[in-house]
XYZ file of C-alpha atoms in Angstrom:
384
model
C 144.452 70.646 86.977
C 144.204 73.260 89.781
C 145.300 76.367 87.116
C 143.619 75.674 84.086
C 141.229 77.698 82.718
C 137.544 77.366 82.777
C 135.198 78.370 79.525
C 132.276 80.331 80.087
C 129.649 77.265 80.314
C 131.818 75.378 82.651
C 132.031 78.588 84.880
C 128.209 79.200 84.121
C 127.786 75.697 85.431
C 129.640 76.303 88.959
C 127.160 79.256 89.208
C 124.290 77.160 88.450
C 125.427 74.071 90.164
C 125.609 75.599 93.942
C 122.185 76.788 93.938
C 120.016 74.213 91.710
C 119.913 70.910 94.309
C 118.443 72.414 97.020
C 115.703 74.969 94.726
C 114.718 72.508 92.946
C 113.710 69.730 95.863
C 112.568 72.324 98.381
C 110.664 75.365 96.125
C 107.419 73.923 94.472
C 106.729 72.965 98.440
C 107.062 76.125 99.691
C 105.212 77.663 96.346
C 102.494 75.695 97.295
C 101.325 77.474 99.724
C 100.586 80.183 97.544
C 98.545 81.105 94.040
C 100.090 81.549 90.848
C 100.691 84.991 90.305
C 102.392 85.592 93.789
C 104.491 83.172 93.385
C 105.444 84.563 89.413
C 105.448 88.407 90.901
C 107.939 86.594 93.563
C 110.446 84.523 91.191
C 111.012 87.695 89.576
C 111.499 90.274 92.368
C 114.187 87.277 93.961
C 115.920 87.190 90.690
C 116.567 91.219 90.068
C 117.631 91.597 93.501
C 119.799 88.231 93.503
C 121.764 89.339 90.401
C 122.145 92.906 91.427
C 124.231 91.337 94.632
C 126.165 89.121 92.624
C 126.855 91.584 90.420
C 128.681 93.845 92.543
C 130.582 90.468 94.456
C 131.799 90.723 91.270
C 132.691 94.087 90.511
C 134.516 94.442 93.961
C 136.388 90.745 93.278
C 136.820 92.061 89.943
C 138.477 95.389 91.380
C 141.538 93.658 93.271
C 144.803 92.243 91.362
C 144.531 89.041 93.218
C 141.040 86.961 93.253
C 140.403 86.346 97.098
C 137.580 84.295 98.189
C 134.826 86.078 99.959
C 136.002 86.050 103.494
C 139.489 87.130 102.222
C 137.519 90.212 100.801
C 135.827 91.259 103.520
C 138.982 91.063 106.084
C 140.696 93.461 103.339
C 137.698 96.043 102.922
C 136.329 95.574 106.343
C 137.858 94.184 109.354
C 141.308 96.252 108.852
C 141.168 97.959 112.073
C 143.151 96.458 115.436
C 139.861 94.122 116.118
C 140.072 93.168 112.584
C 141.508 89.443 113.231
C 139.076 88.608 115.547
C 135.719 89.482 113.048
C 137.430 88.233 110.355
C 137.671 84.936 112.116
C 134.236 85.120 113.423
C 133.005 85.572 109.797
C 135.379 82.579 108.620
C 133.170 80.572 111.421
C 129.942 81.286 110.612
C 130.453 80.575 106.529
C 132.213 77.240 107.817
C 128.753 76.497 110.159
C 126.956 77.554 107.157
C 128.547 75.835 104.842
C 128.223 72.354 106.797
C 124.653 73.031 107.224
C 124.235 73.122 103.474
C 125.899 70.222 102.312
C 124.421 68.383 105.051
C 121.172 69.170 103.215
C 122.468 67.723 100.630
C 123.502 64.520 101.903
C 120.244 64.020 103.796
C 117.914 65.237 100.488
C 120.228 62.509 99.047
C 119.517 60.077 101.040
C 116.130 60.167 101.149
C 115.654 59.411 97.637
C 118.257 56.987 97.282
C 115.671 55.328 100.529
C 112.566 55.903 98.212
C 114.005 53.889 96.015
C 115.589 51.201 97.367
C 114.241 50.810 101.540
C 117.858 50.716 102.585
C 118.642 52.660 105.962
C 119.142 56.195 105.575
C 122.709 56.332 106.896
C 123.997 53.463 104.215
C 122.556 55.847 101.667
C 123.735 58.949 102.757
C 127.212 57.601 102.811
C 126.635 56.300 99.157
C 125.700 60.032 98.308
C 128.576 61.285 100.333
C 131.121 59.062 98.331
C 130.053 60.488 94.810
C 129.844 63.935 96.082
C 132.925 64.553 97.867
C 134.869 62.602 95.307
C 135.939 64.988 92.141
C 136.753 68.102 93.900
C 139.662 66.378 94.855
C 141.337 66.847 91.592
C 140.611 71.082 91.589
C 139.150 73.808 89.944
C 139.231 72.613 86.421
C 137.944 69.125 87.031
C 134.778 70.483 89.480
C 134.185 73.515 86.035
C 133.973 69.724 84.089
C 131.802 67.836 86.292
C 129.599 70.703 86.138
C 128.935 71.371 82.770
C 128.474 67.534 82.531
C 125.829 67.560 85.727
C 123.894 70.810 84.390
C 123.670 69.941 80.653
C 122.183 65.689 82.449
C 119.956 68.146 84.657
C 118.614 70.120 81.403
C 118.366 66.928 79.548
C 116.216 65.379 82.309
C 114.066 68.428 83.262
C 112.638 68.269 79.573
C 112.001 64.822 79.587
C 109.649 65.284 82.606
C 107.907 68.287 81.336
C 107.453 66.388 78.339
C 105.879 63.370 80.362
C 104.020 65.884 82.857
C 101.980 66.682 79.264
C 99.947 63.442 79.463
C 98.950 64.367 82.827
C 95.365 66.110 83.764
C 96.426 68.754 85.633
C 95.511 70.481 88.726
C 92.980 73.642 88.949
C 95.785 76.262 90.067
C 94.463 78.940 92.384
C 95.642 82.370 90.788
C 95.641 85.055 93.928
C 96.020 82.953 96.657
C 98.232 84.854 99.355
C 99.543 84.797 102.622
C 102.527 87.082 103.994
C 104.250 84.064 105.729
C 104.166 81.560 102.890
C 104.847 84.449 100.897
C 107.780 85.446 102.890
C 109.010 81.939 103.276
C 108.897 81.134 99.405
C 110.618 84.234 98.856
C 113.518 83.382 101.181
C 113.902 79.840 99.586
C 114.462 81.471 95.951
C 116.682 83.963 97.109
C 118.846 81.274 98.725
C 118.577 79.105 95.938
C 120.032 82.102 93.731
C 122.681 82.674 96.131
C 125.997 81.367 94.240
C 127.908 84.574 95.664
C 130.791 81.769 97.210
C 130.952 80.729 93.738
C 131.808 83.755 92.231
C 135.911 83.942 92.631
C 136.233 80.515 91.171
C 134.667 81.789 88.359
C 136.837 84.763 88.341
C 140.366 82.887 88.888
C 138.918 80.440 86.350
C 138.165 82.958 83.622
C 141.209 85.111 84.521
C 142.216 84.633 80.596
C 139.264 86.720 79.738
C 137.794 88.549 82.276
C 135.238 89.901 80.482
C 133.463 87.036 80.865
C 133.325 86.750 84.369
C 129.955 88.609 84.601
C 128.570 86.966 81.598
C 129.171 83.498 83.576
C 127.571 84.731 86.356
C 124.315 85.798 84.567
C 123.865 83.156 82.285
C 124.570 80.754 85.712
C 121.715 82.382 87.247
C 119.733 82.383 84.930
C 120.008 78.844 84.331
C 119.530 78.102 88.126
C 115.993 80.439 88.076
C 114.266 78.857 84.660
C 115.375 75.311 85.924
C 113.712 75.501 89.142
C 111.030 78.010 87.693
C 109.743 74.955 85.987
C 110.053 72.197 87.835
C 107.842 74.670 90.176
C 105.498 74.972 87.999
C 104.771 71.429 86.619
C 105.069 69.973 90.190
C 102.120 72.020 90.909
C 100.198 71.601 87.892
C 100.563 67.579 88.238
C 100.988 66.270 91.833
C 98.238 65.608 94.144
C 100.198 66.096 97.439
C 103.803 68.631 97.007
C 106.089 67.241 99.422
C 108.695 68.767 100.654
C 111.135 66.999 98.479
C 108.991 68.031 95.505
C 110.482 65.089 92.814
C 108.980 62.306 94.893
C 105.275 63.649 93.842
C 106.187 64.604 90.575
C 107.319 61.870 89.705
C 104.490 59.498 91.253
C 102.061 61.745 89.238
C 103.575 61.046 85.653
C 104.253 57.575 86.233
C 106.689 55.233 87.657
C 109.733 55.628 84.861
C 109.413 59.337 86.194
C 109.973 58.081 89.374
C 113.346 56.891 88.464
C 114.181 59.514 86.305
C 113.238 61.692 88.842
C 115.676 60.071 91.438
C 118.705 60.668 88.659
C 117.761 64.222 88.669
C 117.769 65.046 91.826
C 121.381 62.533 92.372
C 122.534 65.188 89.621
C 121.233 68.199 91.088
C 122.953 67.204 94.672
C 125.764 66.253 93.238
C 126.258 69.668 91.472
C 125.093 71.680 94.626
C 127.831 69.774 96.481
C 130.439 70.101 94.534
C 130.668 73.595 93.828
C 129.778 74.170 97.735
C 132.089 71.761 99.115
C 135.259 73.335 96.966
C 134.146 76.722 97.828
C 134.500 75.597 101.161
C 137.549 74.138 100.771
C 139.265 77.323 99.363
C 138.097 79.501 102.018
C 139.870 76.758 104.501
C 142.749 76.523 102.511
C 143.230 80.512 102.324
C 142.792 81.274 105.761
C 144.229 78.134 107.583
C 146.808 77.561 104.466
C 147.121 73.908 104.560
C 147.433 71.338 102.329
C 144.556 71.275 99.741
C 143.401 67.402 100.399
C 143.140 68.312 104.255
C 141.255 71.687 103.402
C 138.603 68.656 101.151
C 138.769 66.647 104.120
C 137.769 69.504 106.645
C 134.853 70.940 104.160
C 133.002 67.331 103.446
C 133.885 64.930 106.668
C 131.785 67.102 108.907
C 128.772 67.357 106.455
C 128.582 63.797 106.138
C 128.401 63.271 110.601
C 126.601 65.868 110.664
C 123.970 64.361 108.475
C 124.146 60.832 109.908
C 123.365 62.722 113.502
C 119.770 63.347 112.040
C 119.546 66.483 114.062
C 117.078 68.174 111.211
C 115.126 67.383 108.136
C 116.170 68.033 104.664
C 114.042 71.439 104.777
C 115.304 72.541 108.608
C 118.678 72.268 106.964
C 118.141 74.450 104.107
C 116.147 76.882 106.283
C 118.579 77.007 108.976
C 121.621 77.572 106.476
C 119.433 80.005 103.982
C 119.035 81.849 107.597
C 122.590 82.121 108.387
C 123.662 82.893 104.595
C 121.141 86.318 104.369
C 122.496 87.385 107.851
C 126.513 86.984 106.048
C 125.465 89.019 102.812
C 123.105 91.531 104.245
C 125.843 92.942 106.740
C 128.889 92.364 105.087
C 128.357 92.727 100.958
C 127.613 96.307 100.385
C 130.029 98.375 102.786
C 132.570 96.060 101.348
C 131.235 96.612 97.933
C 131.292 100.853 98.894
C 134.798 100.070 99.953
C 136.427 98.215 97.183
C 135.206 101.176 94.756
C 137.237 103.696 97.133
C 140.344 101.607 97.847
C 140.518 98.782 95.640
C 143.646 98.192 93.511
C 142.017 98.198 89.688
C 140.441 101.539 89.586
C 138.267 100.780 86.715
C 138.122 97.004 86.251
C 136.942 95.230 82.756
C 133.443 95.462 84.460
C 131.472 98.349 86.360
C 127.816 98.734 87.731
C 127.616 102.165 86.873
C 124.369 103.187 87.848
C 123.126 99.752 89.040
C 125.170 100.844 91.929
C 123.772 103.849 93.291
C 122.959 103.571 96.833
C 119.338 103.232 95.942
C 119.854 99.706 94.444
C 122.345 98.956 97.530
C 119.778 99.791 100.383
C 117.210 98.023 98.024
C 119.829 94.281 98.434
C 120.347 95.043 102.065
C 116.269 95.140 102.287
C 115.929 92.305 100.185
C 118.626 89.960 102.647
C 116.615 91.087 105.630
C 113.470 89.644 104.247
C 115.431 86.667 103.369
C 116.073 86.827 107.177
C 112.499 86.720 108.176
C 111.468 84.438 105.935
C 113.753 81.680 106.784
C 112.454 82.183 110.332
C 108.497 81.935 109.773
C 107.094 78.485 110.945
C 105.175 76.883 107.998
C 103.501 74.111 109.202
């Protein structure tokens, strides 16, 4: 199944699916420390600057004849010089730490509401989690486009359902200006790593290789899915729940009732699920290009780890997404654009089926590297 081709809701989906499990559980907590407005003003300053990055991942993945995953890219454009081995496999390093950190998060934010639910230790049910996650991206890039489309279109399903419920609720006086630079900052950071599908990006581009014009298309409308889901389940968590914890679907669901409370726990089994699978394969393509082995060793290297990881308990669900939204804006803010600047210069397709035009003057590319710093900073600030 490894060849076939994706359409452009099942590549949408892989966008959509990296990003939406951890946004979703860890946002409204984080926008709770702010009013309204900020928190609007912020959504959409994350999502401009998101896209514009992904946007030109996919111009410059869309300039070479051959799609190469990201750290494949950036050994081409940037570590070509005699000490180019050795950053190259620094940078494959520090996506693999990142990567594990990630879909530890995902175990553990698994766990925990499989525990909610049922009292049983937190190891038995992260193992339970593990199992159904690691699982489909066995059978390669056509099967994980599949389970996607099926986990996003059970995730839209479900998030209208609970807004639905959340109308028989008296909600909460919202404060409308409330502000303060760290929650601020640390809010921001969470969006802009829950937007961040860049890894995703050449599996949508080998996947829609048929028609490449799509490729960008997938990667909006993938966004764009990812920002209005967790957009709203933002915004209802806060008009409805008492207490915003950090894995926002437990009060959410405790405030509409307690058939939210299991519907709840579905979503958020879907919304991990999706996160991990199109994390874990990305994972296991970068392995699999750089080390070249076998494809069901490259699975086994990408989701083994996560899962001992996240029995070790080192970190909650939120230090975990911190930590590996920290890691991720420190990648992308020093690697993306001089490889982007690069690949227009000396990549192979001269004038690909898609172009930035003036989206990519070197105003707009200072403006991403800014916007990864912040993300920097603001997975650093202490909020409790």
């Amino acid at each position: 199944m490894e060849n076939k081709n994706l359409s452009l809701f099942e590549a949408a989906s892989i966008i959509a699916g990296l990003g939406i499990g951890g946004g979703i559980m860890a946002v409204p907590y984080l926008a709770s420390l702010s009013g309204l407005i900020p928190i609007l003003l912020i959504f959409i300053f994350a999502y401009g600057l998101s896209l514009l990055l992904h946007l030109m991942i996919t111009e410059m993945i869309m300039r070479e004849k051959r799609t190469l995953q990201l750290v494949e890219t950036f050994s081409l454009y940037l570590f070509n010089n005699k000490l180019g081995i050795y950053f190259t496999w620094l940078f494959f390093i520090l996506v693999v730490l990142n990567f594990y950190a990630l879909l530890a998060a995902f175990l553990v934010g698994g766990g925990q509401i499989i525990v909610n639910l049922t009292s049983i230790p937190l190891g038995c049910a992260e193992l339970i989690v593990y199992v159904f996650a690691a699982g489909p991206i066995l059978f390669g890039l056509k099967a994980l486009g599949i389970s996607e489309k099926i986990g996003i279109v059970g995730i839209i399903i479900l998030v209208m359902i609970l807004v639905i419920g959340a109308m028989n609720v008296p909600f909460n006086s919202l404060i409308m200006l409330s502000f303060s630079s760290k929650g601020a900052l640390a809010l921001y950071g969470m969006i802009m790593f829950t937007l961040s599908c860049f890894f995703s990006i050449p599996q949508v581009a080998k996947g829609l290789s048929h028609n490449k014009k799509l490729i960008p298309k997938a990667v909006i409308l993938g966004i764009s899915i990812n920002l209005i889901l967790v957009s709203l389940i933002t915004i209802v968590t806060l008009l409805v729940s008492s207490d915003v914890t950090e894995m926002a679907m437990i009060g959410l669901g405790n405030a509409i009732g307690q058939w939210a409370v299991y519907l709840g726990a579905i979503f958020i089994f879907l919304a991990i699920l999706t996160s991990y699978w199109a994390t874990s394969y990305a994972l296991a393509v970068v392995i699999k290009e750089r080390l070249n082995w076998p494809y069901k060793l490259c699975w086994l290297c990408a989701t083994a780890p996560t899962l001992l990881l996240a029995l070790s308990g080192v970190s909650s669900f939120l230090g975990f997404m911190r930590i590996a939204g920290g890691l991720l804006a420190v990648i992308i803010s020093l690697m993306v654009i001089p490889s982007y600047r690069a690949s227009k210069v000396h990549g192979q397709i001269k004038n690909p089926e898609f172009k930035l035009k003036k989206l990519s003057h070197p105003i707009f590319q200072g403006a991403v590297v800014a916007a990864y710093i912040l993300v920097v900073i603001g997975s650093s600030i202490a909020i409790k």
